[in-house]
Short mmCIF file of C-alpha atoms in Angstrom, two decimals:
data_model
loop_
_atom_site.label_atom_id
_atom_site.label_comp_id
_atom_site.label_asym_id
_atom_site.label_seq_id
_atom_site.Cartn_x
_atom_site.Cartn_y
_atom_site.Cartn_z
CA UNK A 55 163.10 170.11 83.17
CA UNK A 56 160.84 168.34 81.07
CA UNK A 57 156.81 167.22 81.75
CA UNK A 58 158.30 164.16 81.53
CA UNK A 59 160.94 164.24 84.10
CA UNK A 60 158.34 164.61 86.54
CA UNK A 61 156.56 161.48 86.63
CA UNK A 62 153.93 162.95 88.21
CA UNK A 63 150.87 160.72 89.33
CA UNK A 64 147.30 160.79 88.58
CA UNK A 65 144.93 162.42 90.51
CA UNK A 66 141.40 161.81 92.46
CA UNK A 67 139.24 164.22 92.48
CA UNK A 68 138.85 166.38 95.29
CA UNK A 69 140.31 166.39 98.87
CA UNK A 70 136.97 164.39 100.42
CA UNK A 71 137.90 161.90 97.81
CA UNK A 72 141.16 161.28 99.37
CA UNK A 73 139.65 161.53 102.97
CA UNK A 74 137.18 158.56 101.38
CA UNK A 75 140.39 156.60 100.49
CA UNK A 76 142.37 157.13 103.89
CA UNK A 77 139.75 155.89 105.64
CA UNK A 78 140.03 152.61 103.77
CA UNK A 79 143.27 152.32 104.13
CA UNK A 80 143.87 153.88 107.61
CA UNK A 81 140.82 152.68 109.21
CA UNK A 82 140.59 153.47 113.21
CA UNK A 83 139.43 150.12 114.17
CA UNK A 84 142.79 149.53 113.34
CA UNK A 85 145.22 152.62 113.79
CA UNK A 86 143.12 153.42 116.86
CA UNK A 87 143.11 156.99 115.96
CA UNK A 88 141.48 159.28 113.81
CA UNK A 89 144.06 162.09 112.91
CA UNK A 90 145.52 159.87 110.04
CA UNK A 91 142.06 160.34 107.71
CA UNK A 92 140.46 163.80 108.57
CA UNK A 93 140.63 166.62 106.28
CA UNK A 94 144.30 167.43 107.08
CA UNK A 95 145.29 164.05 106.55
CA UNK A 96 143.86 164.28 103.23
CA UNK A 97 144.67 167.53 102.49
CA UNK A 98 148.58 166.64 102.83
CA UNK A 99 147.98 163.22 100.59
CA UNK A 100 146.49 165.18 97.73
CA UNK A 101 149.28 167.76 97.99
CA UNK A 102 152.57 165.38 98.13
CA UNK A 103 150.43 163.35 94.59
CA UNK A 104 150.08 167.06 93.18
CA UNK A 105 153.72 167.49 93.08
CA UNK A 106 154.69 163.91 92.81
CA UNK A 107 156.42 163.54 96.19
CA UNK A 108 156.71 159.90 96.46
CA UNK A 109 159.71 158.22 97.65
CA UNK A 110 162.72 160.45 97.23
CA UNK A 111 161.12 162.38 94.29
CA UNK A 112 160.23 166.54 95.31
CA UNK A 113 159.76 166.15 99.49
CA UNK A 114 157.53 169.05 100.72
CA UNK A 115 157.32 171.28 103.97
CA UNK A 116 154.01 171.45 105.74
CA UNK A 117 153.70 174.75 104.10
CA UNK A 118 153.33 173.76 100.46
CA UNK A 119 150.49 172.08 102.29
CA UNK A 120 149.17 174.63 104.03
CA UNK A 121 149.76 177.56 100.91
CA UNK A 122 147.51 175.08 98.76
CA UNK A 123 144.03 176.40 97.45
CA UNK A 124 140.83 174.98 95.79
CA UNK A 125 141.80 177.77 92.47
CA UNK A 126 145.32 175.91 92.44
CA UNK A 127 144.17 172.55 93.07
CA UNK A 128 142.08 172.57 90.32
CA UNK A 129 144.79 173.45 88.14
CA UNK A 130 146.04 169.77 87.04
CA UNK A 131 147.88 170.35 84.01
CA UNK A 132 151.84 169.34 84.88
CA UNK A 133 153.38 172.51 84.45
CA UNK A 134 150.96 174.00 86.96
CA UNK A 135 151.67 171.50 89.42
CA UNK A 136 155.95 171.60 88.87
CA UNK A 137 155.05 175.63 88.88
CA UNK A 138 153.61 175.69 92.05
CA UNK A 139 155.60 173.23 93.95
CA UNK A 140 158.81 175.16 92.98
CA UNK A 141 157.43 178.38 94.32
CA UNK A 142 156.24 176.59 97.62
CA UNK A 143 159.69 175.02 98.06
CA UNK A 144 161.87 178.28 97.24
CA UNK A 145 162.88 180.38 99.81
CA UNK A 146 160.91 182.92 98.94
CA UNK A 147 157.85 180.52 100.26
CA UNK A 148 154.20 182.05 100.66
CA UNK A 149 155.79 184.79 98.25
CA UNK A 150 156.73 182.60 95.55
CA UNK A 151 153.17 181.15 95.46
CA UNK A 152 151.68 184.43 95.37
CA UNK A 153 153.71 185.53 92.09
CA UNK A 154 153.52 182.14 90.84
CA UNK A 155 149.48 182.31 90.55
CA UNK A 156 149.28 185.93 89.32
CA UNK A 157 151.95 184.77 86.11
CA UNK A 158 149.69 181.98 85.35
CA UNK A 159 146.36 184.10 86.01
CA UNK A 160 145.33 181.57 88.92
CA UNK A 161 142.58 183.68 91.30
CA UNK A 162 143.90 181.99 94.37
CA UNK A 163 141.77 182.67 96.95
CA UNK A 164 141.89 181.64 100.61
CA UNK A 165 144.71 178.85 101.13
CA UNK A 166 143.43 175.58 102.88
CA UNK A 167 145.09 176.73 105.81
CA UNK A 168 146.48 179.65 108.22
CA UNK A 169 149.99 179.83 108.36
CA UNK A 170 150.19 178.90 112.43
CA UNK A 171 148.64 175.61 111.74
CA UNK A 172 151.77 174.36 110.38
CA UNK A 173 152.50 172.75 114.28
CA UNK A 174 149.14 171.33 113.91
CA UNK A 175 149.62 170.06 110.75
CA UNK A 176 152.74 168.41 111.34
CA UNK A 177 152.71 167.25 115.20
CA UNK A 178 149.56 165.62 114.25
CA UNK A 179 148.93 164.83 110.52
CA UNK A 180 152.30 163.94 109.36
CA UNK A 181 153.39 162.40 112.55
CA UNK A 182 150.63 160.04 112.91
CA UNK A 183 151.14 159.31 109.12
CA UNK A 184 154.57 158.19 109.42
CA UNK A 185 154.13 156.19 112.35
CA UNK A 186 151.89 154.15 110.22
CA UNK A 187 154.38 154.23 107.56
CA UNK A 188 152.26 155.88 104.88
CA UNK A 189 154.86 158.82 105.11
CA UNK A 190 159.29 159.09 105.07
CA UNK A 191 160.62 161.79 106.13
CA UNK A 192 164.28 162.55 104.64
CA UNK A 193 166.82 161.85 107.51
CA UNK A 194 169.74 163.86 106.20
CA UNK A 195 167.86 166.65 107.13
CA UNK A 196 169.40 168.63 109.94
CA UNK A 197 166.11 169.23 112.26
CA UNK A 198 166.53 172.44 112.45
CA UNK A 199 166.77 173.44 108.65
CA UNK A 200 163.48 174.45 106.90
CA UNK A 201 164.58 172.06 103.76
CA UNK A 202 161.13 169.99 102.58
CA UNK A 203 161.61 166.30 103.86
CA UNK A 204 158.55 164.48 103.60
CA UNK A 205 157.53 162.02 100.75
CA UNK A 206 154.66 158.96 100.93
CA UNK A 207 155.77 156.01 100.93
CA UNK A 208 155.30 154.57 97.47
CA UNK A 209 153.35 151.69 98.26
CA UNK A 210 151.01 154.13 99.94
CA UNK A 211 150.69 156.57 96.75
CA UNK A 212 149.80 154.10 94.91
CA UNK A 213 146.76 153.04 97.06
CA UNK A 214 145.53 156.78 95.95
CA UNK A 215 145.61 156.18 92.32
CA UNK A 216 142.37 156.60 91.12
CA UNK A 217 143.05 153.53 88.52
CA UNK A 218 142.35 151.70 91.55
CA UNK A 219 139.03 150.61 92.36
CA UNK A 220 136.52 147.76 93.89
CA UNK A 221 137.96 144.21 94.32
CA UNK A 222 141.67 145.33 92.82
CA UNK A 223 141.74 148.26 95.51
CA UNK A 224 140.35 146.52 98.65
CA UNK A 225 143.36 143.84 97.50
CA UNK A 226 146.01 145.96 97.25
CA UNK A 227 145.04 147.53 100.22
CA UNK A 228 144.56 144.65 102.35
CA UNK A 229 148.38 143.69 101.12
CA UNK A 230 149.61 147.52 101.77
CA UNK A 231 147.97 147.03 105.66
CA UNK A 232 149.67 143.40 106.23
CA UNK A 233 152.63 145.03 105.57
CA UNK A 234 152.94 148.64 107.04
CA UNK A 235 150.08 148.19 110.28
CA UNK A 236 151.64 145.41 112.45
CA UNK A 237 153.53 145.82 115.01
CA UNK A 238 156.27 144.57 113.39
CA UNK A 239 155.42 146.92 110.60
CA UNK A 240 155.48 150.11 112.55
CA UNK A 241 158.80 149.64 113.64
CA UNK A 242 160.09 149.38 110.41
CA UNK A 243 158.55 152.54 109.38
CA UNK A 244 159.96 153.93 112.83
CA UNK A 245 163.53 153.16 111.62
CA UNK A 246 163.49 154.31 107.95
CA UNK A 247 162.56 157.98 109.77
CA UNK A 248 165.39 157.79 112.56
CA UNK A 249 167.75 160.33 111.87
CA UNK A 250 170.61 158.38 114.08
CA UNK A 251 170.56 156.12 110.95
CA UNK A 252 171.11 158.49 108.75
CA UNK A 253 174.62 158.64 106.25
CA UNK A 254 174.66 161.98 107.56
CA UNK A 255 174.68 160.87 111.33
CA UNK A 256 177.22 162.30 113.75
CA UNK A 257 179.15 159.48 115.38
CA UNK A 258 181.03 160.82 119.03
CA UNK A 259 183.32 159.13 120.49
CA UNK A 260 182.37 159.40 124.77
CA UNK A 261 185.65 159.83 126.33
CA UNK A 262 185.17 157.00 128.75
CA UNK A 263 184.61 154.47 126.25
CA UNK A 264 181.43 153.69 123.70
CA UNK A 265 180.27 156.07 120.79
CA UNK A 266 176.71 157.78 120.66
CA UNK A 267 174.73 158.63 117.16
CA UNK A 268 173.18 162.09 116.98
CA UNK A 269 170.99 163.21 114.35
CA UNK A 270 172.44 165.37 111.12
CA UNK A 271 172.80 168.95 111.84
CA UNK A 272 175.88 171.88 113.00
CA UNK A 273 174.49 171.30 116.98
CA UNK A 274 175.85 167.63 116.46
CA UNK A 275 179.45 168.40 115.18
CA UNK A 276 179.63 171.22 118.02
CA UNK A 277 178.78 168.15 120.61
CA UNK A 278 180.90 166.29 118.88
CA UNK A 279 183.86 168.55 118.73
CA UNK A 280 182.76 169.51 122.77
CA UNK A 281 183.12 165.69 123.66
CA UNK A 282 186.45 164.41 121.43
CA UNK A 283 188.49 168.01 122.09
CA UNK A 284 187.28 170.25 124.30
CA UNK A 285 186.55 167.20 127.44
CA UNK A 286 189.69 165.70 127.07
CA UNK A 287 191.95 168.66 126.97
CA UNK A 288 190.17 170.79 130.34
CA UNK A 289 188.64 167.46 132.45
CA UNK A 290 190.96 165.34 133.80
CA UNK A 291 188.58 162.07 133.59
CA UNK A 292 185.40 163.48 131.82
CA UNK A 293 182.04 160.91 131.81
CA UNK A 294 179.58 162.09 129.54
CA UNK A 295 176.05 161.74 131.46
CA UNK A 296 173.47 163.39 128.99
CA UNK A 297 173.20 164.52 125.58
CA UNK A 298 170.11 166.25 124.26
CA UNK A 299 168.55 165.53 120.47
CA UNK A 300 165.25 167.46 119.15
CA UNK A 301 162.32 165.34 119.18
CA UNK A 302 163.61 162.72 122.01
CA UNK A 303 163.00 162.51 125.52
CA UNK A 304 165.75 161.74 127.62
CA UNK A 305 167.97 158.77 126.22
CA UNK A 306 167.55 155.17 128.59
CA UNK A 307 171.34 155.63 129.07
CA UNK A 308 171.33 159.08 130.34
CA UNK A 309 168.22 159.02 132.18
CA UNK A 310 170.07 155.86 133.96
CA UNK A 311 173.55 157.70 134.14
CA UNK A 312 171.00 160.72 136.12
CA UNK A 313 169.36 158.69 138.19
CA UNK A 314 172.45 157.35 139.66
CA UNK A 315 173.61 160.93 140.30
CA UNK A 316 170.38 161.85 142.05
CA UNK A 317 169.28 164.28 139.14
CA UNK A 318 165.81 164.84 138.37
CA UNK A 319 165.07 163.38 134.99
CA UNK A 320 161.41 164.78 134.53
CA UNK A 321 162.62 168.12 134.36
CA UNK A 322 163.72 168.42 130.52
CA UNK A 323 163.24 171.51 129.95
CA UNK A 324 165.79 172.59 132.22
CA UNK A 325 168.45 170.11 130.78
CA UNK A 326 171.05 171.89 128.69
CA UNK A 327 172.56 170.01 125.11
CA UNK A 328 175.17 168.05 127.35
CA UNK A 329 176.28 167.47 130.70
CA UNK A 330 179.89 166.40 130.98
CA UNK A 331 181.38 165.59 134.34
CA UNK A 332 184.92 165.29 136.00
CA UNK A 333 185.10 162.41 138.19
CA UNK A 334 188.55 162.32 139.08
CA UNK A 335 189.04 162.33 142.74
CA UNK A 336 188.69 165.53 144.43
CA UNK A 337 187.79 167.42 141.01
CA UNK A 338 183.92 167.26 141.72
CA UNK A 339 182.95 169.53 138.71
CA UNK A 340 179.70 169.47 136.26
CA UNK A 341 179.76 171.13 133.11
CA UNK A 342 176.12 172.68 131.35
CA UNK A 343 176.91 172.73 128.08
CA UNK A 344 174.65 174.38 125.08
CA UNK A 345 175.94 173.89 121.52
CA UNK A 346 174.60 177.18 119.48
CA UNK A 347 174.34 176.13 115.97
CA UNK A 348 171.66 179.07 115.77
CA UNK A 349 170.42 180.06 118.99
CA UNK A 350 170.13 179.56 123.01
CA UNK A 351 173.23 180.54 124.42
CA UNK A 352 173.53 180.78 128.12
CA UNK A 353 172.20 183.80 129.07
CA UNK A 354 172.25 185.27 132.81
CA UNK A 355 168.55 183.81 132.84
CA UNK A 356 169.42 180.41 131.59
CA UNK A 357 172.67 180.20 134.31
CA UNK A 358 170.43 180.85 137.11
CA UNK A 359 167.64 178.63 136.28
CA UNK A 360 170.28 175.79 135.50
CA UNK A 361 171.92 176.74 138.75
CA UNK A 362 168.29 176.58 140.71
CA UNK A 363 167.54 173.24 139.35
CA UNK A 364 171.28 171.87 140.78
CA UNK A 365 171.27 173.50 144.09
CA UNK A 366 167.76 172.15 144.85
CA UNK A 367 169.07 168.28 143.74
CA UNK A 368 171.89 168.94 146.40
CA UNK A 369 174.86 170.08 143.66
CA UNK A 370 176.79 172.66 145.52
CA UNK A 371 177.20 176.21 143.77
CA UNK A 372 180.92 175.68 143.23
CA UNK A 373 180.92 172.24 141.22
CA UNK A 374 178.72 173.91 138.44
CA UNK A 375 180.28 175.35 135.36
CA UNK A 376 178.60 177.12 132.19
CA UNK A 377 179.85 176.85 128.87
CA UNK A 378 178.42 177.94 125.30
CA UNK A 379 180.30 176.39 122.67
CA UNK A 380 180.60 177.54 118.91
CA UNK A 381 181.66 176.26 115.53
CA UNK A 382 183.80 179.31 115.13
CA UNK A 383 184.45 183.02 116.97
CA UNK A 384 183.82 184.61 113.41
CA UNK A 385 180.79 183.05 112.71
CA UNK A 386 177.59 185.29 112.99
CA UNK A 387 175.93 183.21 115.80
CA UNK A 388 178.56 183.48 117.57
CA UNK A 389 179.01 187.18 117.27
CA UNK A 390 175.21 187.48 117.53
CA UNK A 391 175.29 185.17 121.37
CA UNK A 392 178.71 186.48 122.68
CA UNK A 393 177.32 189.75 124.52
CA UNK A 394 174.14 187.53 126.05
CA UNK A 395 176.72 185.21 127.94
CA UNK A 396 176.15 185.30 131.36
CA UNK A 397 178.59 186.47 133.63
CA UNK A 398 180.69 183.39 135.01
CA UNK A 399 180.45 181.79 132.22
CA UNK A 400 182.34 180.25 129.12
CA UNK A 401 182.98 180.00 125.57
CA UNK A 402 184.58 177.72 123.41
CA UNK A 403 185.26 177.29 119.35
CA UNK A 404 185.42 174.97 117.70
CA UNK A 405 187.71 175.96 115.13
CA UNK A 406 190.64 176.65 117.78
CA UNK A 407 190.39 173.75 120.21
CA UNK A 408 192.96 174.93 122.54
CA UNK A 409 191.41 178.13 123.69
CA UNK A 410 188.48 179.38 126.10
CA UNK A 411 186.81 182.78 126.71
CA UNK A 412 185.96 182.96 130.70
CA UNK A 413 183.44 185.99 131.03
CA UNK A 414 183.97 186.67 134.77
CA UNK A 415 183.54 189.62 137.39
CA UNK A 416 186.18 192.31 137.41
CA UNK A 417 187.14 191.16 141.08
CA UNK A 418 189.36 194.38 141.51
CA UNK A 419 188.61 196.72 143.92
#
């Protein structure tokens, strides 16, 4: 890959000069915070125009971020800046960086940031950029992978070119602001960055009628599969009451479809990836599902606090059932959960539809 190829944007000059130009442009008089122009704020604008990740072009990980360094900063020439956001995007991450400054002689120093502010820098930084649409976020991204995802929006990069300036800047950023810090405005930028609207989105089919969108990712096809094969062939009239997604609270419908149940809704951390209930007559069974794309299988300690949390919203012992469900027996989560399942409970593949693994008491005397 060529210089060229890159595209890659001009700079300002240091990281306060950024902070300078957020503040313009994200003023709190009118975001009504402050976390979208400190220091961080900046610090991730001057890093996504290092590399040139604008739009759809090189998305970074709060890491390339955080791995970032006055000594590399100041290293503008475009084959330092490809360099260095190849090595923060590898997989061999902080690594990469490492050997990528001692082949180009770069005395790195101490990066901008400690590696455990990456929640920091992305809860707050990046979130409260994107809900103010000055950041996308790539939503064929399974949440759980550690693929880069975040770009600025272009209209945003180019209020950091430093081409602009006086009259022509307070302009275009007057039109950038009409645009992106409305109400109406922020709910566009809140559905270019829902995953549910993604190509890559997971469309189930609830067996009692309706469909529900969950975002990219393995977890989705296992709900899927749990939902369209596994309810069908074991319930006799399965209702679908709850389905969990990272990053959302408890969906209007399922909150509503809990209510009416007399569950507890507040308590979300005890709510497994599904609930799936039988209510044909007389069959009076609820089934705790989790679908283990990596981890949290249901583990003795996971049963019983389920089970706690039912018994004290008046759902007798016998109505609850446990299941962990796979994409396949052979994979190596699944061979890696199987010997944490709890004891009266189940697992299911995927892969063969028509069978179950009960992990029960030997009852014999």
């Amino acid at each position: 890959m060529t210089s060229g190829d890159w595209h890659l944007p001009a700079l300002l000059a240091s990281r306060e000069e950024y902070q300078a130009r957020l503040d313009l442009i994200l003023p709190q008089a009118i975001t009504g915070i402050t976390a979208t122009k400190n220091l961080a704020a900046a610090s991730i604008a001057f890093t996504a125009m290092y590399v040139g990740a604008i739009d759809s072009a090189r998305p970074i990980r709060p890491t390339t971020m955080l791995w970032m360094s006055d000594a590399i900063a100041a290293r503008r020439e475009d084959a330092d800046r490809q360099g260095y956001y190849l090595a923060a995007v590898s997989h061999a991450g902080e690594k990469a960086v490492r050997e990528f400054c001692t082949a180009q002689g770069i005395e790195r120093g101490e990066s901008w940031y400690a590696a455990n502010s990456r929640e920091q820098a992305r809860d707050e930084s990046i979130k409260t950029l994107m809900a103010n649409g000055a950041i996308l976020k790539r939503t064929d991204v399974p949440t759980t992978s550690s693929k880069p995802r975040y770009t600025l929006e272009p209209g945003f990069a180019a209020l950091l070119s430093p081409e602009l300036a006086e009259d022509a800047l307070t302009a275009a950023i007057s039109d950038w602001q009409s645009q992106h810090l409305t109400v109406v405005g922020r709910r566009r930028a809140a559905l270019r960055r829902d995953p549910s609207r993604s190509t890559e989105s997971v469309v189930i089919n609830l067996p009692d009628g309706g469909t529900r969108t969950l975002h990219p990712g393995e977890s989705s096809h296992i709900l899927k599969a749990v939902v369209e094969k596994f309810a069908p062939a074991r319930l006799k009239e399965p209702s679908v009451v709850f389905i969990s997604q990272s990053g959302e609270k408890v969906n209007l419908v399922d909150g509503q479809a809990l209510e009416d149940m007399g569950l507890a809704v507040d308590q979300t951390n005890l709510l497994p990836d599904c609930i799936i209930v039988d209510v044909a007559p007389r069959a009076d069974a609820i089934w705790f599902i989790e679908a283990v794309a990596t981890d949290g299988p249901i583990t003795h300690e996971r049963k019983q606090d389920l089970l706690t949390s039912a018994t004290s919203q008046n759902i007798a012992p016998e109505s609850c059932h446990f299941l962990t469900a796979f994409a396949a027996r052979t994979s190596p989560t699944a061979k890696r959960a199987l010997p944490q399942l709890a004891v009266g409970s189940h697992a299911w593949f995927a892969d063969e539809p028509d069978n179950l693994l009960s992990w029960e008491e030997n009852s014999m005397a």
